[in-house]
Amino acid sequence: MTRWNFIQEGDIIDVVAPGYPVQLPEVDGARDFLLRWKLQPRIPKNIIKPHFLHAHEDEMRFAFLKSAIQSKDSRVIWCLRGGYGSNRLLPMLAKLKKPKEPKLLIGISDITSLHTFLIQEWGWSTLHAPLLDRLGRGLVSPKHEKELHKILFGQEKVIEFKKLKALNDQARNIKLLKSRIVGGNLSVLQTTLGTPWQIDTKNSLLFVEDAGERGYRIDKMLEHMRQAGALKQCRGLILGDFIGGKEPGTETNNFKKVFKRWSEDLDIPVFQGLEAGHDVIQRPVPFNTSCVLQQQGGRVLLSIDTGGKA
């Protein structure tokens, strides 16, 4: 594990858009949010350019990301939006020399591709946390914005999750488990399979979440990951928020049945209820840091080291 540096007021924050575009008012909102935190947003002047899929051409999105990675005067790279596009940057990213000093990447969804690369290739710790467009639009509650602020500024060095529920006997029988967490968006993780950056879950707890995927697709993605060996040496599976995915002609999804099936199929512990993903509450989840899962009297406590240092 490579620790990132806590930020301080006045620090420069490099803003990137490796996936989908945002509207200019959302760029302004992201800037205003960082200024409200008394940080210096560094947003490339032409970060958004009309494109049929992405925020910009691949080469320019990578150029902005490269500049953020290699800049000597910033500690954090914060993504504007997810969507789709980060995985197209990985072959170019693989040609870069690992920087001497780690930085903190923040983002969710499509940014899972970058989390996975930085963890596996450079050994960095990253933060699965709200994107800037969401923060800039005021869609994060004051309570959870404050939690994120405390983590980034080093006022909280451990984040606790107390609402996990054990879904199978393997999970219910755990008293103490020490590991690390990797993962992110399930559909993005599936796209890593068979690539040089296939998700490595060895000796790790795998966290997954998704939005807008019907039950059969979630089942299919998990089955693909199992057949590819991605669940073979995993210490456990932690389910975050899965939203949307209503079945045709109904107002409901069948997630409960899918997750019950997988909790019975797998011989690893399966937990549900991590408050992270695409839902209203998007609590920060530190990746590639030490974590401890404890269970007593049916109550589960997951404590995760934020990965920061003074």
Tab-separated table of N, CA and C in Angstrom, residues 208-310:
chain	number	residue	atom	x	y	z
A	208	VAL	N	-18.645	-4.358	-5.124
A	208	VAL	CA	-19.261	-4.087	-6.427
A	208	VAL	C	-20.570	-3.326	-6.245
A	209	GLU	N	-20.896	-2.513	-7.227
A	209	GLU	CA	-22.139	-1.749	-7.274
A	209	GLU	C	-22.491	-1.526	-8.735
A	210	ASP	N	-23.733	-1.109	-8.991
A	210	ASP	CA	-24.082	-0.777	-10.375
A	210	ASP	C	-25.417	-0.042	-10.428
A	211	ALA	N	-25.720	0.474	-11.610
A	211	ALA	CA	-26.956	1.243	-11.806
A	211	ALA	C	-27.549	0.910	-13.163
A	212	GLY	N	-28.871	0.726	-13.191
A	212	GLY	CA	-29.573	0.541	-14.455
A	212	GLY	C	-29.426	-0.816	-15.096
A	213	GLU	N	-28.839	-1.779	-14.395
A	213	GLU	CA	-28.671	-3.120	-14.952
A	213	GLU	C	-29.741	-4.047	-14.391
A	214	ARG	N	-30.429	-4.766	-15.270
A	214	ARG	CA	-31.438	-5.718	-14.817
A	214	ARG	C	-30.776	-6.920	-14.149
A	215	GLY	N	-31.583	-7.675	-13.420
A	215	GLY	CA	-31.062	-8.789	-12.640
A	215	GLY	C	-30.283	-9.803	-13.463
A	216	TYR	N	-30.772	-10.140	-14.663
A	216	TYR	CA	-30.091	-11.160	-15.459
A	216	TYR	C	-28.707	-10.687	-15.887
A	217	ARG	N	-28.564	-9.368	-16.095
A	217	ARG	CA	-27.255	-8.852	-16.495
A	217	ARG	C	-26.274	-8.865	-15.315
A	218	ILE	N	-26.763	-8.565	-14.131
A	218	ILE	CA	-25.905	-8.647	-12.953
A	218	ILE	C	-25.445	-10.090	-12.749
A	219	ASP	N	-26.382	-11.024	-12.882
A	219	ASP	CA	-26.041	-12.441	-12.764
A	219	ASP	C	-25.013	-12.839	-13.819
A	220	LYS	N	-25.207	-12.365	-15.041
A	220	LYS	CA	-24.304	-12.716	-16.141
A	220	LYS	C	-22.900	-12.165	-15.907
A	221	MET	N	-22.819	-10.941	-15.385
A	221	MET	CA	-21.512	-10.342	-15.125
A	221	MET	C	-20.773	-11.079	-14.011
A	222	LEU	N	-21.492	-11.431	-12.964
A	222	LEU	CA	-20.866	-12.180	-11.876
A	222	LEU	C	-20.418	-13.561	-12.353
A	223	GLU	N	-21.227	-14.189	-13.196
A	223	GLU	CA	-20.841	-15.500	-13.731
A	223	GLU	C	-19.604	-15.387	-14.608
A	224	HIS	N	-19.538	-14.324	-15.417
A	224	HIS	CA	-18.348	-14.091	-16.238
A	224	HIS	C	-17.114	-13.934	-15.353
A	225	MET	N	-17.249	-13.185	-14.277
A	225	MET	CA	-16.116	-12.980	-13.374
A	225	MET	C	-15.706	-14.294	-12.713
A	226	ARG	N	-16.689	-15.117	-12.355
A	226	ARG	CA	-16.352	-16.404	-11.757
A	226	ARG	C	-15.619	-17.299	-12.750
A	227	GLN	N	-16.119	-17.383	-13.990
A	227	GLN	CA	-15.481	-18.241	-14.988
A	227	GLN	C	-14.093	-17.735	-15.378
A	228	ALA	N	-13.876	-16.422	-15.249
A	228	ALA	CA	-12.562	-15.850	-15.558
A	228	ALA	C	-11.589	-15.991	-14.385
A	229	GLY	N	-12.067	-16.533	-13.264
A	229	GLY	CA	-11.200	-16.749	-12.111
A	229	GLY	C	-11.083	-15.572	-11.172
A	230	ALA	N	-11.884	-14.519	-11.426
A	230	ALA	CA	-11.754	-13.300	-10.621
A	230	ALA	C	-12.280	-13.464	-9.203
A	231	LEU	N	-13.045	-14.521	-8.953
A	231	LEU	CA	-13.581	-14.744	-7.609
A	231	LEU	C	-12.884	-15.890	-6.886
A	232	LYS	N	-11.906	-16.496	-7.554
A	232	LYS	CA	-11.301	-17.719	-7.037
A	232	LYS	C	-10.538	-17.512	-5.731
A	233	GLN	N	-9.735	-16.464	-5.656
A	233	GLN	CA	-8.918	-16.231	-4.456
A	233	GLN	C	-9.394	-15.013	-3.670
A	234	CYS	N	-10.642	-14.656	-3.899
A	234	CYS	CA	-11.233	-13.505	-3.231
A	234	CYS	C	-11.565	-13.868	-1.783
A	235	ARG	N	-11.369	-12.932	-0.851
A	235	ARG	CA	-11.663	-13.185	0.557
A	235	ARG	C	-13.147	-13.010	0.864
A	236	GLY	N	-13.853	-12.337	-0.018
A	236	GLY	CA	-15.267	-12.108	0.215
A	236	GLY	C	-15.831	-11.119	-0.790
A	237	LEU	N	-17.148	-11.103	-0.903
A	237	LEU	CA	-17.844	-10.206	-1.822
A	237	LEU	C	-18.711	-9.261	-1.006
A	238	ILE	N	-18.570	-7.950	-1.255
A	238	ILE	CA	-19.376	-6.945	-0.565
A	238	ILE	C	-20.218	-6.208	-1.603
A	239	LEU	N	-21.519	-6.259	-1.432
A	239	LEU	CA	-22.440	-5.623	-2.364
A	239	LEU	C	-22.756	-4.207	-1.902
A	240	GLY	N	-22.513	-3.255	-2.786
A	240	GLY	CA	-22.901	-1.881	-2.530
A	240	GLY	C	-24.312	-1.652	-3.042
A	241	ASP	N	-24.606	-0.437	-3.456
A	241	ASP	CA	-25.945	-0.116	-3.933
A	241	ASP	C	-26.123	-0.551	-5.389
A	242	PHE	N	-27.224	-1.216	-5.650
A	242	PHE	CA	-27.650	-1.549	-7.006
A	242	PHE	C	-29.005	-0.875	-7.186
A	243	ILE	N	-29.097	0.019	-8.154
A	243	ILE	CA	-30.333	0.776	-8.337
A	243	ILE	C	-30.846	0.618	-9.763
A	244	GLY	N	-32.127	0.964	-9.973
A	244	GLY	CA	-32.718	0.835	-11.305
A	244	GLY	C	-32.945	-0.631	-11.632
A	245	GLY	N	-32.822	-0.956	-12.913
A	245	GLY	CA	-32.912	-2.356	-13.331
A	245	GLY	C	-34.278	-2.982	-13.196
A	246	LYS	N	-35.341	-2.171	-13.321
A	246	LYS	CA	-36.683	-2.725	-13.208
A	246	LYS	C	-36.992	-3.662	-14.375
A	247	GLU	N	-37.678	-4.734	-14.067
A	247	GLU	CA	-38.047	-5.702	-15.095
A	247	GLU	C	-39.163	-5.136	-15.978
A	248	PRO	N	-39.185	-5.502	-17.266
A	248	PRO	CA	-40.208	-4.978	-18.183
A	248	PRO	C	-41.620	-5.201	-17.661
A	249	GLY	N	-42.423	-4.143	-17.710
A	249	GLY	CA	-43.808	-4.247	-17.315
A	249	GLY	C	-44.045	-4.288	-15.820
A	250	THR	N	-42.987	-4.075	-15.049
A	250	THR	CA	-43.137	-4.081	-13.586
A	250	THR	C	-42.498	-2.828	-13.016
A	251	GLU	N	-42.722	-2.621	-11.754
A	251	GLU	CA	-42.090	-1.511	-11.052
A	251	GLU	C	-41.044	-2.025	-10.074
A	252	THR	N	-40.615	-3.268	-10.267
A	252	THR	CA	-39.661	-3.876	-9.341
A	252	THR	C	-38.507	-4.514	-10.102
A	253	ASN	N	-37.419	-4.756	-9.372
A	253	ASN	CA	-36.298	-5.516	-9.926
A	253	ASN	C	-36.231	-6.858	-9.200
A	254	ASN	N	-35.356	-7.725	-9.661
A	254	ASN	CA	-35.222	-9.025	-9.000
A	254	ASN	C	-33.833	-9.203	-8.382
A	255	PHE	N	-33.247	-8.099	-7.919
A	255	PHE	CA	-31.919	-8.141	-7.311
A	255	PHE	C	-31.862	-9.097	-6.121
A	256	LYS	N	-32.911	-9.082	-5.298
A	256	LYS	CA	-32.897	-9.905	-4.087
A	256	LYS	C	-32.713	-11.378	-4.435
A	257	LYS	N	-33.409	-11.834	-5.479
A	257	LYS	CA	-33.282	-13.235	-5.902
A	257	LYS	C	-31.897	-13.517	-6.459
A	258	VAL	N	-31.364	-12.567	-7.227
A	258	VAL	CA	-30.032	-12.747	-7.810
A	258	VAL	C	-28.982	-12.863	-6.712
A	259	PHE	N	-29.043	-11.958	-5.742
A	259	PHE	CA	-28.025	-11.968	-4.697
A	259	PHE	C	-28.198	-13.167	-3.757
A	260	LYS	N	-29.423	-13.632	-3.566
A	260	LYS	CA	-29.640	-14.843	-2.779
A	260	LYS	C	-29.015	-16.032	-3.489
A	261	ARG	N	-29.190	-16.086	-4.792
A	261	ARG	CA	-28.604	-17.182	-5.571
A	261	ARG	C	-27.089	-17.193	-5.439
A	262	TRP	N	-26.474	-15.996	-5.540
A	262	TRP	CA	-25.018	-15.935	-5.494
A	262	TRP	C	-24.481	-16.183	-4.088
A	263	SER	N	-25.211	-15.765	-3.087
A	263	SER	CA	-24.748	-16.034	-1.724
A	263	SER	C	-24.768	-17.530	-1.431
A	264	GLU	N	-25.683	-18.266	-2.094
A	264	GLU	CA	-25.745	-19.716	-1.916
A	264	GLU	C	-24.740	-20.440	-2.807
A	265	ASP	N	-24.440	-19.856	-3.967
A	265	ASP	CA	-23.527	-20.495	-4.920
A	265	ASP	C	-22.065	-20.393	-4.499
A	266	LEU	N	-21.688	-19.240	-3.962
A	266	LEU	CA	-20.279	-18.979	-3.672
A	266	LEU	C	-19.851	-19.593	-2.351
A	267	ASP	N	-18.579	-20.014	-2.298
A	267	ASP	CA	-18.049	-20.549	-1.048
A	267	ASP	C	-17.221	-19.506	-0.306
A	268	ILE	N	-17.451	-18.237	-0.634
A	268	ILE	CA	-16.816	-17.128	0.065
A	268	ILE	C	-17.911	-16.323	0.758
A	269	PRO	N	-17.566	-15.572	1.809
A	269	PRO	CA	-18.586	-14.765	2.478
A	269	PRO	C	-19.142	-13.674	1.570
A	270	VAL	N	-20.446	-13.453	1.661
A	270	VAL	CA	-21.103	-12.408	0.880
A	270	VAL	C	-21.848	-11.487	1.853
A	271	PHE	N	-21.568	-10.208	1.737
A	271	PHE	CA	-22.211	-9.200	2.569
A	271	PHE	C	-22.933	-8.201	1.673
A	272	GLN	N	-23.977	-7.597	2.211
A	272	GLN	CA	-24.741	-6.591	1.479
A	272	GLN	C	-24.963	-5.380	2.376
A	273	GLY	N	-25.079	-4.197	1.754
A	273	GLY	CA	-25.449	-3.018	2.529
A	273	GLY	C	-24.396	-1.944	2.656
A	274	LEU	N	-23.332	-2.021	1.857
A	274	LEU	CA	-22.351	-0.935	1.874
A	274	LEU	C	-22.967	0.282	1.186
A	275	GLU	N	-22.978	1.418	1.867
A	275	GLU	CA	-23.671	2.614	1.358
A	275	GLU	C	-22.800	3.362	0.353
A	276	ALA	N	-22.605	2.751	-0.795
A	276	ALA	CA	-21.773	3.365	-1.827
A	276	ALA	C	-22.225	2.871	-3.188
A	277	GLY	N	-22.113	3.734	-4.175
A	277	GLY	CA	-22.536	3.399	-5.522
A	277	GLY	C	-23.177	4.595	-6.184
A	278	HIS	N	-24.279	4.373	-6.896
A	278	HIS	CA	-24.953	5.433	-7.631
A	278	HIS	C	-26.215	5.952	-6.943
A	279	ASP	N	-26.472	5.490	-5.744
A	279	ASP	CA	-27.682	5.921	-5.058
A	279	ASP	C	-27.470	7.298	-4.431
A	280	VAL	N	-28.469	7.774	-3.710
A	280	VAL	CA	-28.403	9.114	-3.115
A	280	VAL	C	-27.222	9.249	-2.166
A	281	ILE	N	-27.024	8.235	-1.324
A	281	ILE	CA	-25.879	8.246	-0.404
A	281	ILE	C	-24.699	7.576	-1.090
A	282	GLN	N	-23.600	8.290	-1.185
A	282	GLN	CA	-22.390	7.755	-1.814
A	282	GLN	C	-21.219	7.962	-0.852
A	283	ARG	N	-21.131	7.098	0.142
A	283	ARG	CA	-20.057	7.245	1.116
A	283	ARG	C	-18.714	6.844	0.505
A	284	PRO	N	-17.631	7.455	0.943
A	284	PRO	CA	-16.310	7.135	0.403
A	284	PRO	C	-15.879	5.720	0.790
A	285	VAL	N	-15.277	5.010	-0.147
A	285	VAL	CA	-14.723	3.684	0.114
A	285	VAL	C	-13.250	3.693	-0.297
A	286	PRO	N	-12.324	3.669	0.651
A	286	PRO	CA	-10.897	3.628	0.306
A	286	PRO	C	-10.536	2.275	-0.303
A	287	PHE	N	-9.822	2.308	-1.409
A	287	PHE	CA	-9.356	1.088	-2.077
A	287	PHE	C	-7.875	0.870	-1.788
A	288	ASN	N	-7.503	-0.420	-1.677
A	288	ASN	CA	-6.107	-0.833	-1.504
A	288	ASN	C	-5.496	-0.284	-0.219
A	289	THR	N	-6.305	-0.227	0.827
A	289	THR	CA	-5.811	0.118	2.152
A	289	THR	C	-6.223	-1.015	3.098
A	290	SER	N	-5.659	-1.054	4.275
A	290	SER	CA	-6.008	-2.114	5.222
A	290	SER	C	-7.418	-1.912	5.751
A	291	CYS	N	-8.123	-3.009	5.949
A	291	CYS	CA	-9.469	-2.947	6.516
A	291	CYS	C	-9.669	-4.119	7.460
A	292	VAL	N	-10.603	-3.950	8.386
A	292	VAL	CA	-10.930	-4.996	9.355
A	292	VAL	C	-12.438	-5.163	9.390
A	293	LEU	N	-12.892	-6.395	9.217
A	293	LEU	CA	-14.310	-6.711	9.305
A	293	LEU	C	-14.520	-7.556	10.559
A	294	GLN	N	-15.372	-7.075	11.450
A	294	GLN	CA	-15.653	-7.778	12.696
A	294	GLN	C	-17.148	-8.040	12.803
A	295	GLN	N	-17.491	-9.149	13.458
A	295	GLN	CA	-18.895	-9.495	13.614
A	295	GLN	C	-19.130	-10.056	15.015
A	296	GLN	N	-20.129	-9.517	15.665
A	296	GLN	CA	-20.476	-9.988	16.994
A	296	GLN	C	-21.979	-9.821	17.208
A	297	GLY	N	-22.618	-10.892	17.621
A	297	GLY	CA	-24.050	-10.841	17.866
A	297	GLY	C	-24.853	-10.456	16.640
A	298	GLY	N	-24.377	-10.845	15.458
A	298	GLY	CA	-25.086	-10.524	14.223
A	298	GLY	C	-24.824	-9.132	13.699
A	299	ARG	N	-24.069	-8.345	14.427
A	299	ARG	CA	-23.732	-6.999	13.980
A	299	ARG	C	-22.367	-6.991	13.297
A	300	VAL	N	-22.330	-6.384	12.134
A	300	VAL	CA	-21.098	-6.348	11.347
A	300	VAL	C	-20.521	-4.940	11.355
A	301	LEU	N	-19.232	-4.848	11.588
A	301	LEU	CA	-18.529	-3.565	11.539
A	301	LEU	C	-17.356	-3.687	10.570
A	302	LEU	N	-17.359	-2.857	9.551
A	302	LEU	CA	-16.246	-2.797	8.603
A	302	LEU	C	-15.522	-1.473	8.807
A	303	SER	N	-14.249	-1.550	9.187
A	303	SER	CA	-13.432	-0.356	9.398
A	303	SER	C	-12.337	-0.338	8.341
A	304	ILE	N	-12.245	0.797	7.617
A	304	ILE	CA	-11.285	0.912	6.526
A	304	ILE	C	-10.334	2.074	6.770
A	305	ASP	N	-9.047	1.816	6.716
A	305	ASP	CA	-8.032	2.861	6.781
A	305	ASP	C	-8.188	3.750	5.542
A	306	THR	N	-8.242	5.049	5.717
A	306	THR	CA	-8.438	5.930	4.566
A	306	THR	C	-7.257	5.899	3.603
A	307	GLY	N	-6.080	5.550	4.106
A	307	GLY	CA	-4.894	5.499	3.246
A	307	GLY	C	-4.102	6.786	3.210
A	308	GLY	N	-4.574	7.802	3.933
A	308	GLY	CA	-3.878	9.088	3.912
A	308	GLY	C	-2.784	9.180	4.964
A	309	LYS	N	-1.916	10.159	4.773
A	309	LYS	CA	-0.845	10.412	5.732
A	309	LYS	C	-0.591	11.910	5.808
A	310	ALA	N	-0.053	12.353	6.932
A	310	ALA	CA	0.254	13.766	7.127
A	310	ALA	C	1.531	14.127	6.391
